[in-house]
XYZ file of C-alpha atoms in Angstrom:
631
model
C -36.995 57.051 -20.022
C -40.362 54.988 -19.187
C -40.783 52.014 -17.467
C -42.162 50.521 -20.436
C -39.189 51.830 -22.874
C -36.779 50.185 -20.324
C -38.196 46.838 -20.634
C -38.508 47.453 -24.355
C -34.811 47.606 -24.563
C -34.187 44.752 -21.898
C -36.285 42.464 -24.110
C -34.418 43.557 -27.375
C -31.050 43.036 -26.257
C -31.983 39.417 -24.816
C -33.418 38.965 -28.376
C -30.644 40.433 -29.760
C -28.532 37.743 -27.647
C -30.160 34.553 -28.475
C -29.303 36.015 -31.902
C -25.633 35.762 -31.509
C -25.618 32.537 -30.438
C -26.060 31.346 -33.689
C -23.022 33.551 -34.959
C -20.931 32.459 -32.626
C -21.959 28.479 -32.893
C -20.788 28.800 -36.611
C -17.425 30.591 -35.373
C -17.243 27.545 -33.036
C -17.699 25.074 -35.663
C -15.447 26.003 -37.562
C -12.544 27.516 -34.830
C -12.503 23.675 -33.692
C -12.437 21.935 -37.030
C -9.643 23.928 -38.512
C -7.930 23.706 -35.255
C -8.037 19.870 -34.944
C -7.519 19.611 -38.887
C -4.139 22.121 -39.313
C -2.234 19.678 -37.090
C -2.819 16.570 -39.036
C -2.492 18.552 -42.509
C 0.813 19.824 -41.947
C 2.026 16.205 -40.584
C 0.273 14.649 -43.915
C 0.446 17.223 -46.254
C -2.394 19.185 -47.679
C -2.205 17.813 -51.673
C -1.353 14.384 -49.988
C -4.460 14.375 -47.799
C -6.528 15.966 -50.472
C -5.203 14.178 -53.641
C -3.719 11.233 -52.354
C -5.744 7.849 -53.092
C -4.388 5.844 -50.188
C -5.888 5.115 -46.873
C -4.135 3.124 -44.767
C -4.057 4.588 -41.066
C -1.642 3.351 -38.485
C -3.594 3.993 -34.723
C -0.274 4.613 -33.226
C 0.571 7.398 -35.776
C 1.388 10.406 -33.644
C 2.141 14.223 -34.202
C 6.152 14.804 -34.732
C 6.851 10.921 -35.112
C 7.493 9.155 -38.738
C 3.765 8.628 -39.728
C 3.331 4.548 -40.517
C 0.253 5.124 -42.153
C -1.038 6.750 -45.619
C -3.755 9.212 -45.192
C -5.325 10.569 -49.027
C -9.039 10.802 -49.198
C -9.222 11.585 -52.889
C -10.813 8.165 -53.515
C -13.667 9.264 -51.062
C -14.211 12.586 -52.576
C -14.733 10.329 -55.578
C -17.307 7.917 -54.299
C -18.856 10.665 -52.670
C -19.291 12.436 -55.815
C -20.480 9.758 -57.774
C -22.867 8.798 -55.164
C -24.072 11.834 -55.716
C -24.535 12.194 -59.444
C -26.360 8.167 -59.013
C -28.649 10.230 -56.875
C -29.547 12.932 -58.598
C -29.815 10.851 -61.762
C -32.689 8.911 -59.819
C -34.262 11.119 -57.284
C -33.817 13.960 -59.257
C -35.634 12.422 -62.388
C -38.395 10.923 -60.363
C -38.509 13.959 -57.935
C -38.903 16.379 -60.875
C -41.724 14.462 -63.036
C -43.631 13.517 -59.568
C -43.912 17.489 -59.358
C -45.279 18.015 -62.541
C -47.912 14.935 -61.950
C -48.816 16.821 -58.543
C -49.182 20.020 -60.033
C -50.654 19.441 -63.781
C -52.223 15.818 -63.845
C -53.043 14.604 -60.377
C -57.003 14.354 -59.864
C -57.979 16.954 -57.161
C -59.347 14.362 -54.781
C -55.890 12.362 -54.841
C -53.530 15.143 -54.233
C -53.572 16.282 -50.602
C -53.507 12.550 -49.829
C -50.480 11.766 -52.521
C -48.218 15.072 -51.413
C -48.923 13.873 -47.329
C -47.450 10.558 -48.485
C -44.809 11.945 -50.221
C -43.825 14.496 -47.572
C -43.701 11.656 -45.486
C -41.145 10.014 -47.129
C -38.810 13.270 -45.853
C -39.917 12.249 -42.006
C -38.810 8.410 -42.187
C -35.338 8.742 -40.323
C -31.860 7.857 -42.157
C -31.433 4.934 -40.392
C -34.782 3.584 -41.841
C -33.591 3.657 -45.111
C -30.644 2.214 -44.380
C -31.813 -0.711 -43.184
C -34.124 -1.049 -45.707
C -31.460 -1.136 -47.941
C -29.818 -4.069 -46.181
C -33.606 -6.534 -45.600
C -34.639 -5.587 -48.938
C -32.743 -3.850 -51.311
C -29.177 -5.473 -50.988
C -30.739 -9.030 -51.144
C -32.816 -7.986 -54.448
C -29.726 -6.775 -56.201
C -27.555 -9.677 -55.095
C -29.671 -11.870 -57.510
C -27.769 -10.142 -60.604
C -25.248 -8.628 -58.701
C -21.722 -10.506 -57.914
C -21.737 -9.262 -54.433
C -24.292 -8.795 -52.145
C -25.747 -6.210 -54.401
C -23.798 -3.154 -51.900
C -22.041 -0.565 -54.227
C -22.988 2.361 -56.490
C -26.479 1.214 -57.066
C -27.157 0.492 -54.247
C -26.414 4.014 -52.911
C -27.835 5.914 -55.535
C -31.267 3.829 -54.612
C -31.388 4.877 -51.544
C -30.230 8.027 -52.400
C -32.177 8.524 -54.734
C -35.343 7.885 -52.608
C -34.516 10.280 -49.783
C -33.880 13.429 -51.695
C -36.750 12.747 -53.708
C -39.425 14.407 -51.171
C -37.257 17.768 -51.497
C -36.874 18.271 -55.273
C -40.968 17.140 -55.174
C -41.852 19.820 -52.955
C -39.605 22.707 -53.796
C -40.086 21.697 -57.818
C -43.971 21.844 -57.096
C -43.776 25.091 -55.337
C -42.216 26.653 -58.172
C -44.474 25.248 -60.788
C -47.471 26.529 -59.328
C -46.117 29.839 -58.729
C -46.025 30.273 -62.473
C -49.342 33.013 -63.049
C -51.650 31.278 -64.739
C -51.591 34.072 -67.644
C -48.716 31.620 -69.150
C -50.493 28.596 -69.068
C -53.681 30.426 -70.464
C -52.054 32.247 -73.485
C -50.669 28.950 -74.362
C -53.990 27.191 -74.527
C -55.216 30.303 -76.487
C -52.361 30.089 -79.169
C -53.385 26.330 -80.113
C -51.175 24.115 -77.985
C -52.601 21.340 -75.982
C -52.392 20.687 -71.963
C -49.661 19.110 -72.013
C -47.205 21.158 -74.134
C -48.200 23.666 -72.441
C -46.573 22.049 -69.280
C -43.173 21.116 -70.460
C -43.023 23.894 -72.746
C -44.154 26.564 -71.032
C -44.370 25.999 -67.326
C -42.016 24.124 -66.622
C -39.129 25.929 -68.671
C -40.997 29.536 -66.409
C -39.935 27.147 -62.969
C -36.769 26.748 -64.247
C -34.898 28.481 -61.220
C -36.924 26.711 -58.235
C -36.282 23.622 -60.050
C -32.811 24.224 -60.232
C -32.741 25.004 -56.724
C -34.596 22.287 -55.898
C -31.940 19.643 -57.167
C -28.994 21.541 -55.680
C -30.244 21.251 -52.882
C -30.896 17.303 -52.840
C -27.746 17.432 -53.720
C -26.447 18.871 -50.290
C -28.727 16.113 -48.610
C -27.061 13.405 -50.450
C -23.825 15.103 -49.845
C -24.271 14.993 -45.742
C -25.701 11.617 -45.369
C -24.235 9.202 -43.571
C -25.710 6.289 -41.680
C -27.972 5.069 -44.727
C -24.812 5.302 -47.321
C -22.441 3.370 -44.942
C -25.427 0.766 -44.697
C -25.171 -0.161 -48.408
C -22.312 1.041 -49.938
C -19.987 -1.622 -48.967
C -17.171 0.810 -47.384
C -14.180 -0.637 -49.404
C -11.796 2.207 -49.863
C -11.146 2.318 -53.609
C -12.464 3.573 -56.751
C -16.322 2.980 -57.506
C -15.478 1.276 -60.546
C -18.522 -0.335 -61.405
C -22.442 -0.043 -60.202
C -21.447 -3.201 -57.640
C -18.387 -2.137 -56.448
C -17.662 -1.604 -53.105
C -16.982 2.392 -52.779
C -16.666 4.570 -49.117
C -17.536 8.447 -48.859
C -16.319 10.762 -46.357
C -18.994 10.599 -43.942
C -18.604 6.971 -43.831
C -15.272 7.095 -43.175
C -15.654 9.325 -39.729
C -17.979 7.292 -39.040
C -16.113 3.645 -39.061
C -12.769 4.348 -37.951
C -13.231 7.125 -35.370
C -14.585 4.793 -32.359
C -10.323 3.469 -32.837
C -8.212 6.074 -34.228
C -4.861 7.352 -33.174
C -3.824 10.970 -32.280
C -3.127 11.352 -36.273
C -5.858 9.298 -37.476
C -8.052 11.253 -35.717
C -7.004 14.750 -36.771
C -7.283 12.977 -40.345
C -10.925 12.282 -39.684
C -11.509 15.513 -38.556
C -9.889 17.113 -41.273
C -12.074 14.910 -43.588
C -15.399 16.588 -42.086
C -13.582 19.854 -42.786
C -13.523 19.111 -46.688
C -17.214 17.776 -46.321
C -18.233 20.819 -44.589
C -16.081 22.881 -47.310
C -18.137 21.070 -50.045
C -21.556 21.504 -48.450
C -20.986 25.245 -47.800
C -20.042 25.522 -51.715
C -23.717 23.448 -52.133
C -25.541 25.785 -50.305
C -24.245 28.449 -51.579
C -25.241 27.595 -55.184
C -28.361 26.928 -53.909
C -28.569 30.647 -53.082
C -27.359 32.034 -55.604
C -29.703 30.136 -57.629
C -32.719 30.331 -55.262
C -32.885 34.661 -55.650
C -33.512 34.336 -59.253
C -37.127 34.698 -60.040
C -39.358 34.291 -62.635
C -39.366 37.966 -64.787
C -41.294 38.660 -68.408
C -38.543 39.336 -70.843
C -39.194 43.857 -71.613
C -39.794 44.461 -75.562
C -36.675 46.634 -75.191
C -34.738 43.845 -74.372
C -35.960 41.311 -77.012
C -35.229 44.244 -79.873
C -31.895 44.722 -78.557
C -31.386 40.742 -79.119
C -33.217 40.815 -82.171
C -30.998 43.660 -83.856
C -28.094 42.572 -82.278
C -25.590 41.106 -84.761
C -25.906 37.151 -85.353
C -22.649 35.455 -86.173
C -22.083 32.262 -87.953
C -21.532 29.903 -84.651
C -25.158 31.426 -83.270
C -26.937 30.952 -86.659
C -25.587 27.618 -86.221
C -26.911 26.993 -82.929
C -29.881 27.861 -83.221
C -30.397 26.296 -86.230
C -29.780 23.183 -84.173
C -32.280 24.308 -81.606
C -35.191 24.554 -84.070
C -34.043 21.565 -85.479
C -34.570 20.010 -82.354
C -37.544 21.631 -81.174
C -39.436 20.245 -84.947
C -38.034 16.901 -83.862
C -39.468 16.525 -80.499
C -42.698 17.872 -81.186
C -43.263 15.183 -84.476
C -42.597 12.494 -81.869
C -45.256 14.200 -79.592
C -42.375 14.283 -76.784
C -44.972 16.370 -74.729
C -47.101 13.303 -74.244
C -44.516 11.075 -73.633
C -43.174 13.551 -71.250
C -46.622 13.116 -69.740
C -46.428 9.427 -69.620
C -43.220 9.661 -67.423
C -45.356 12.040 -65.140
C -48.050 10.102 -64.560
C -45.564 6.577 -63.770
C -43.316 8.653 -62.010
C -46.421 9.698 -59.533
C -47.332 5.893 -59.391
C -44.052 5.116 -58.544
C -42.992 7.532 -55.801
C -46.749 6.439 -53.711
C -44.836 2.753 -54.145
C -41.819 3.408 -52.802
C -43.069 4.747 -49.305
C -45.855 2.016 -49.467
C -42.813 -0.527 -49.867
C -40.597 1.050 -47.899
C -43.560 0.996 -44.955
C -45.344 -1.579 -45.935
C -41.908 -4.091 -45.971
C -40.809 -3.442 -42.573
C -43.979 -3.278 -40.328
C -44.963 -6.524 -42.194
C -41.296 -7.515 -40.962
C -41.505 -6.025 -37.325
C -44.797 -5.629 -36.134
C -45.397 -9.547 -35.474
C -41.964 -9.093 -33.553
C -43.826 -6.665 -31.418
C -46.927 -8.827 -30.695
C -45.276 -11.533 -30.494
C -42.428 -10.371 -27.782
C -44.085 -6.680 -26.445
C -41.298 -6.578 -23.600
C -38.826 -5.545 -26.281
C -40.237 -1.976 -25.409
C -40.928 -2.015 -21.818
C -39.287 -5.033 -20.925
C -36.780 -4.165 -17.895
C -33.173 -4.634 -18.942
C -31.059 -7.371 -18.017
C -26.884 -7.178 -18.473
C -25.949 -10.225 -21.010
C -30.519 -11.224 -20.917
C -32.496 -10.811 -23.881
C -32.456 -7.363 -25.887
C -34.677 -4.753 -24.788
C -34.992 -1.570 -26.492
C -36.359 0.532 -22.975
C -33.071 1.898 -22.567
C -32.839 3.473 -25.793
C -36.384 4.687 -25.775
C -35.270 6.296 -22.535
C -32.481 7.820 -23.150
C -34.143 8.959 -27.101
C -37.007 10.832 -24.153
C -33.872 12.666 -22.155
C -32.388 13.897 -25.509
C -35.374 15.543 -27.286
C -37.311 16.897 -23.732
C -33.648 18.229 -22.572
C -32.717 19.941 -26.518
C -35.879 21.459 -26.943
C -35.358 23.218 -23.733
C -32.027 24.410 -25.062
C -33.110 25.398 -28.902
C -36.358 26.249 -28.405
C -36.099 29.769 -26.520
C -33.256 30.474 -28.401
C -34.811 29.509 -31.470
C -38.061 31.562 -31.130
C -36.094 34.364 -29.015
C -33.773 34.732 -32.334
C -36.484 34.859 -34.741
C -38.201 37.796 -32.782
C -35.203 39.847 -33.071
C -34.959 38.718 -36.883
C -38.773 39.421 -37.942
C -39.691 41.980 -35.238
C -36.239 44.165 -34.453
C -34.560 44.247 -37.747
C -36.966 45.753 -40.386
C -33.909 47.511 -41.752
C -31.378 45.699 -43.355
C -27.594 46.151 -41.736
C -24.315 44.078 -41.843
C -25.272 42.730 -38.050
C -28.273 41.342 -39.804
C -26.595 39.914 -42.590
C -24.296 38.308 -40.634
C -26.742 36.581 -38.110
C -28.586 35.199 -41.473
C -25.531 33.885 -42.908
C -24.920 31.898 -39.408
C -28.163 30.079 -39.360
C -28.007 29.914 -43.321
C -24.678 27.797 -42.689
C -25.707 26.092 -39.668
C -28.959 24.517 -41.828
C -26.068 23.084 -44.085
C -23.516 21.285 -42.149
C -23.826 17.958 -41.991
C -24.905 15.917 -38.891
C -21.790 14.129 -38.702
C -19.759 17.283 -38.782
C -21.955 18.479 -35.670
C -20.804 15.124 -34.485
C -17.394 16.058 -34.868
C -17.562 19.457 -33.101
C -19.158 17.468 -30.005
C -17.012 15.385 -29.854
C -14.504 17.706 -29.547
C -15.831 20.504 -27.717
C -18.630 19.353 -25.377
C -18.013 15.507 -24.903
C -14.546 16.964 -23.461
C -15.952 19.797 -21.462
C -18.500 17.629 -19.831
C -17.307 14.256 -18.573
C -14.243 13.759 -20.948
C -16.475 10.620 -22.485
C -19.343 9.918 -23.837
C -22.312 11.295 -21.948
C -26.100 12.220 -23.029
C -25.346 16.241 -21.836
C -23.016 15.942 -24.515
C -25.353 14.625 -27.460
C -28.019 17.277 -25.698
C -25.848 20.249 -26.653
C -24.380 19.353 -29.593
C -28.333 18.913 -31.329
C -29.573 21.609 -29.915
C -26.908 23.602 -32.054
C -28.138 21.408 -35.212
C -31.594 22.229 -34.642
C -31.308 26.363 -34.439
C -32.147 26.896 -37.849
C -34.540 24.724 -38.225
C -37.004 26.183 -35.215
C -35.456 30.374 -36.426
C -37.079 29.483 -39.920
C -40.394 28.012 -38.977
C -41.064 30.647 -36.162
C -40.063 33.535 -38.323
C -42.266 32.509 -40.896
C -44.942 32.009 -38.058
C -44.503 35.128 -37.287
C -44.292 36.923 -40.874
C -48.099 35.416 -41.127
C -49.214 37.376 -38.193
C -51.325 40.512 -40.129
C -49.548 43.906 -39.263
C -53.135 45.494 -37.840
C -52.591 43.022 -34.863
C -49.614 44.892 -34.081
C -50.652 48.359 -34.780
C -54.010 47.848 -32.901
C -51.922 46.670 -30.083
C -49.692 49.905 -30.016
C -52.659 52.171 -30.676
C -53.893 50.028 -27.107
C -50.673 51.635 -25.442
C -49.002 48.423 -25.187
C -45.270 48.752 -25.722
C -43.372 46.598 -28.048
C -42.482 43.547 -25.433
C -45.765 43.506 -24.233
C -47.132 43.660 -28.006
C -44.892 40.617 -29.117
C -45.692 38.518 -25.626
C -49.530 38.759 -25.593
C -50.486 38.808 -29.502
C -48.179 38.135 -31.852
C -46.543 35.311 -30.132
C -49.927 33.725 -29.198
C -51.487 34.324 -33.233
C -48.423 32.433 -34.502
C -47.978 29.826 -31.553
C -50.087 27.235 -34.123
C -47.231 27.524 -36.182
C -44.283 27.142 -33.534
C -45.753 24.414 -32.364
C -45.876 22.909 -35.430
C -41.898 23.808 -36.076
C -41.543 21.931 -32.280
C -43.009 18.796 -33.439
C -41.505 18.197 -36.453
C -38.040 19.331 -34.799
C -39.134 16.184 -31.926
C -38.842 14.031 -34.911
C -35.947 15.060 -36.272
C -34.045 14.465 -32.924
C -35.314 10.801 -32.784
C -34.422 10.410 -36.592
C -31.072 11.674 -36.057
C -28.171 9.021 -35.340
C -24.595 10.329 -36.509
C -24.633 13.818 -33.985
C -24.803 11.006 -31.726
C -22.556 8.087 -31.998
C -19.526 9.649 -30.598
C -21.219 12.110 -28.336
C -23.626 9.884 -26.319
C -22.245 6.553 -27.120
C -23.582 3.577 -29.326
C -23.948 0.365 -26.750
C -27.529 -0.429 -25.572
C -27.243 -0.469 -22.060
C -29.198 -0.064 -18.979
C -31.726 2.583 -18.249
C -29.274 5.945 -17.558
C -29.909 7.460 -14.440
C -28.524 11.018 -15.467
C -27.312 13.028 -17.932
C -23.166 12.027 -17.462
C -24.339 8.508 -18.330
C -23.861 7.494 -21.964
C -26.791 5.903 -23.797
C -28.326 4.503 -27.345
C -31.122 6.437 -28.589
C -33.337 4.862 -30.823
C -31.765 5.260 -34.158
C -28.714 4.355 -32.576
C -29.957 1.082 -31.375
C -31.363 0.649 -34.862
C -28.028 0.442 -36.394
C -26.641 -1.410 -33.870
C -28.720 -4.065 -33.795
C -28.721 -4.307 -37.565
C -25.326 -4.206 -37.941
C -23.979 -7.452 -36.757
C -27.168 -9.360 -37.956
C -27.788 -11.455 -34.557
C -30.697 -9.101 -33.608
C -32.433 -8.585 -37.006
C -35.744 -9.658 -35.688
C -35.576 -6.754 -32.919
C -33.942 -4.280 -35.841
C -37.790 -4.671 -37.280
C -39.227 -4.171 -34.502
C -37.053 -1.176 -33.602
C -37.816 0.447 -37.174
C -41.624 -0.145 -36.724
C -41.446 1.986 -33.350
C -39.511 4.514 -34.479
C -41.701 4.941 -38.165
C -44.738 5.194 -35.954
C -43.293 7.627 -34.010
C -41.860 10.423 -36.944
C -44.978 9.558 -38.954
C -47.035 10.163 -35.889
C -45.359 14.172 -34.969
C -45.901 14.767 -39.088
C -49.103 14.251 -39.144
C -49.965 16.302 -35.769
C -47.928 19.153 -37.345
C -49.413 18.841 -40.612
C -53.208 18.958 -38.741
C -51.792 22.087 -36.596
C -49.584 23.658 -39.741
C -53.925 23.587 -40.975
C -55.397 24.730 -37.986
C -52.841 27.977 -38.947
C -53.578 28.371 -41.750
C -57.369 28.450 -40.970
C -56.665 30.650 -38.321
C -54.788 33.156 -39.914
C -57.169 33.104 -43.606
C -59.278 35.784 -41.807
C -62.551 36.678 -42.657
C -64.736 39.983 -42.850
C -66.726 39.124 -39.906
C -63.646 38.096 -37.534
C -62.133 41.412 -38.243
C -64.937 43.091 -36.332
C -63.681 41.424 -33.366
C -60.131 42.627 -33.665
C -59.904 45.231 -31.192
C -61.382 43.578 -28.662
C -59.365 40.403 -29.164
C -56.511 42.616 -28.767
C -57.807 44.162 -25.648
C -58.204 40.948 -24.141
C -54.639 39.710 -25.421
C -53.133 43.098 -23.445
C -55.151 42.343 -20.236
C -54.703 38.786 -20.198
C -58.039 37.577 -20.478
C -59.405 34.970 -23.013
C -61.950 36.195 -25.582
C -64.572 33.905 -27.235
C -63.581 34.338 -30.762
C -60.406 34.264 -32.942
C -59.119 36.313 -35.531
């Protein structure tokens, strides 16, 4: 065997090993949840835990004792449920008509600049919104509500409002994927524009839609800091759009800092139902996801037309003409069109409000007291968010170090190793499928319990570090795989037909032709460690403290901090301020990797006259020098 074949090999099976690590962090997950959890369910009892509409922990409830305490959670599968519904209802709606405006009605010159603002709204962080929800939103609704506006509405709101960036994008995705033979017959067999869009196009995108709206539905599912910000947290039935409701994320999240041995083993057991319903989500969204748009064959319409019609599908479709003569006398297409146009109008608004509310809020905080951020921090002195920004700077620099390689080594193996399909394969895909699903406050869970123990036995940044670098593996596989799916196959074959083996090939030309695109997948995974608060409030800690001086030391990042400081209401002026920093900062990394996720695809359009240069550029890529032109 060559030397090159050797290190061929060498490099596959460390590919082949970053892989695994994504197999066995789902085992992990899911080996220390159900251990944690079967302890608690057998002292509680699996129908009472699931079914039971009582919570009313005891902290000094321990295994093998008589348990003081009542432990059901079926009135938080409820709220989280309806929760749910409230936000599909709204973001789901708006998301879905936004989409169509995008695709069908939007004037060219307005709709790069209206889909950046809307993909924005996906980049504000959780904790954001949340607070939001308690300056703005709660105070609006208390003017009609007989609380202080925190319930169902509420939630659903805010809900509502974060999903609605994925149904837009995913919804718009499939609508223009539709050929544009369907849009054209339909203009050629009389109908107008805009029949043509509800009628035709948008019943063609049915399955992206679909999958679109399940999978807000996960997202709405798994959040947690924004929900327990507004929803009021009273554990009972959501009996009204005012009432005070709790999910289950909210409920780790306000009674773990306190609980007992078999409170806590409750709690966990409560992320194991949330991560059983999110799996079930994603799932769904699978299964709905592989179905594509196909032309219906002649044979199969004459085998429905001669099939024989019975009296119940006479009658049914009776009712479906009957409908479809109804809506088109009211012209529902161009009322349809209407909603389309507002629901554009009104999604722009949102983020403007959203925005626009707290920097006019927080940013005369900042001028007028600019040692919040650098001031130096002084036990029992005057806030200063330095700390957090500190410790926010040791989390992300420390977990892209972690996920990174792995990330990028794993989607080599995926894109470049495995052009055959095997059960290896399928397994690896269904890890970082499952990983992209569970909640963040489930990964806080498995910290918790795995590396917050294994570290320092409390809270520590190492501990936060590993536990988001998990969270963040599919996230950075995905975007680098599809990096490198973009690189043209020529590169590759010129490279071999160099001599190059198939390490060297990957190292010095594919990698390089899709780094625009990694780097891209890095930034925006920056921001989603600084968005990112529940992984981290029982890993790293939640107190604002001094500057840590190493990785044992707990810490506050950013978000963190955020909720802190907006949750007793003594600091609200330096919550605005905090929100203002950290919006500058996640709109800041979207917009670089929205410039570079451009640059890409500039880079990679090709052109005739570039592809004279190839085989040099690959000459130069194998001999490590730099070449004057790109492909």
């Amino acid at each position: 065997m060559t030397a090159n074949k050797i290190i061929d090999k060498i490099g596959k099976v460390l590919f082949a090993s970053a892989a695994v690590v994504c197999t066995i962090a789902v085992v992990a997950i899911f080996a220390f949840l159900i251990a944690k959890s079967v302890p608690a369910l057998k002292e509680i009892g699996f129908f009472n835990f699931l079914f039971g509409d009582k919570w009313m922990p005891d902290k000094d409830d321990v295994y093998g004792g008589a348990a003081a305490g009542s432990y059901g959670i079926f009135t938080m599968i409820v709220g989280t449920l309806s929760a749910t519904v409230g936000a599909l209802i709204i973001g789901g709606t708006l998301g879905y008509f936004t989409a169509i405006f995008l695709a069908f009605y939007c004037p060219k010159f307005l709709k790069k600049p209206l889909s950046s603002v809307i993909n924005l709204l996906a980049g504000i962080p959780s904790v954001v919104y949340g607070f939001f929800g308690i300056v703005f939103l709660l105070p609006l609704l208390s003017n009609v509500a007989p609380n202080n506006g925190s319930g169902l509405l509420a939630t659903s709101l805010i809900l509502g409002i974060m999903i609605l960036p994925t149904v837009v994008s995913l919804s718009r995705t499939s609508l223009e994927a539709v050929p544009k033979s369907y849009y054209e017959g339909s203009l050629a067999m009389g109908a107008t524009h805009s029949e043509t869009v509800f009628h035709i196009m948008s019943p063609a995108a049915r399955s992206g839609i679909t999958a679109s709206l399940v999978l807000g539905i996960g997202r709405a599912l798994g959040e947690t800091m924004a929900v327990v910000m507004v929803a009021g947290n009273s554990v009972t039935y959501p009996d009204g759009l005012f009432s005070s409701f709790r999910v289950l994320t909210a409920n780790i999240v306000l009674e773990m800092g306190y609980a007992g041995e078999l409170q806590e083993g409750a709690l966990i057991a409560t992320g194991a139902v949330l991560l059983v319903f999110i799996l079930f989500v994603n799932l769904v969204f699978n299964l709905v996801s592989k179905r594509v748009v196909k032309s219906v064959t002649s044979k199969k319409i004459a085998k429905r037309e001669n099939g024989k019609n019975n009296r119940l599908t006479v009658f049914f479709k009776r009712i479906k003409y009957g409908y479809g003569a109804f809506m088109h006398k009211i012209h529902s297409a161009d009322v349809a069109k209407a909603f389309a146009i507002a629901a554009g109008i009104i999604a722009t608004a949102v983020l403007v409000l959203v925005v626009g509310f707290i920097f006019v809020k927080g940013f005369p905080e900042l001028v007028r007291n600019p040692e919040l951020i650098y001031g130096k921090y002084e036990f029992g002195g005057k806030v200063t968010i330095l700390p957090a920004i500190v410790t926010t700077l040791y989390t992300v620099v420390l977990s892209l170090l972690i996920s990174v390689p792995v990330g990028i080594m794993t989607a080599i193996f995926l894109n470049e190793y495995t052009k055959k399909r095997n059960f290896f394969i399928k397994i690896i895909r269904t890890a970082i499928n499952v990983l992209s699903g569970v909640p963040s406050i489930v990964y806080g869970l498995f910290g918790m319990i795995t590396f917050k123990q294994w570290f320092t036995g409390t809270s520590s940044i190492i501990a936060g570090v590993f536990t988001v670098s998990i969270m963040l593996l599919p996230t950075i596989v995905s975007s680098t795989e599809e990096s490198l799916k973009s690189v043209p196959d020529m590169l590759r074959e010129g490279s071999f037909a160099m001599g190059a083996g198939k390490l060297r090939t990957i190292l010095k030309v594919v990698l390089p032709s899709a780094m625009p695109g990694i780097i891209s997948a890095v930034i925006l995974t920056m921001g989603r460690v600084i968005s990112e608060s529940a992984p981290f409030l029982y890993t790293m800690g939640s107190v604002i403290g001094g500057i840590p001086k190493g990785v044992t030391d707990s810490g506050a990042t950013l978000a963190v901090a955020l909720y802190q400081l907006s949750g007793e209401g003594w600091y609200m002026n330096e919550a605005y301020a905090t929100a203002v920093v950290l919006i500058v900062i996640v709109l800041v990394l979207n917009l670089l990797a929205e410039l570079i996720g451009g640059k890409l695809s500039r880079k990679l359009g090709g052109t005739t006259s570039a592809n004279q240069s190839l085989f040099s550029k690959i000459r130069g890529k194998i001999n490590g020098k730099k070449t004057a032109k790109n492909v």
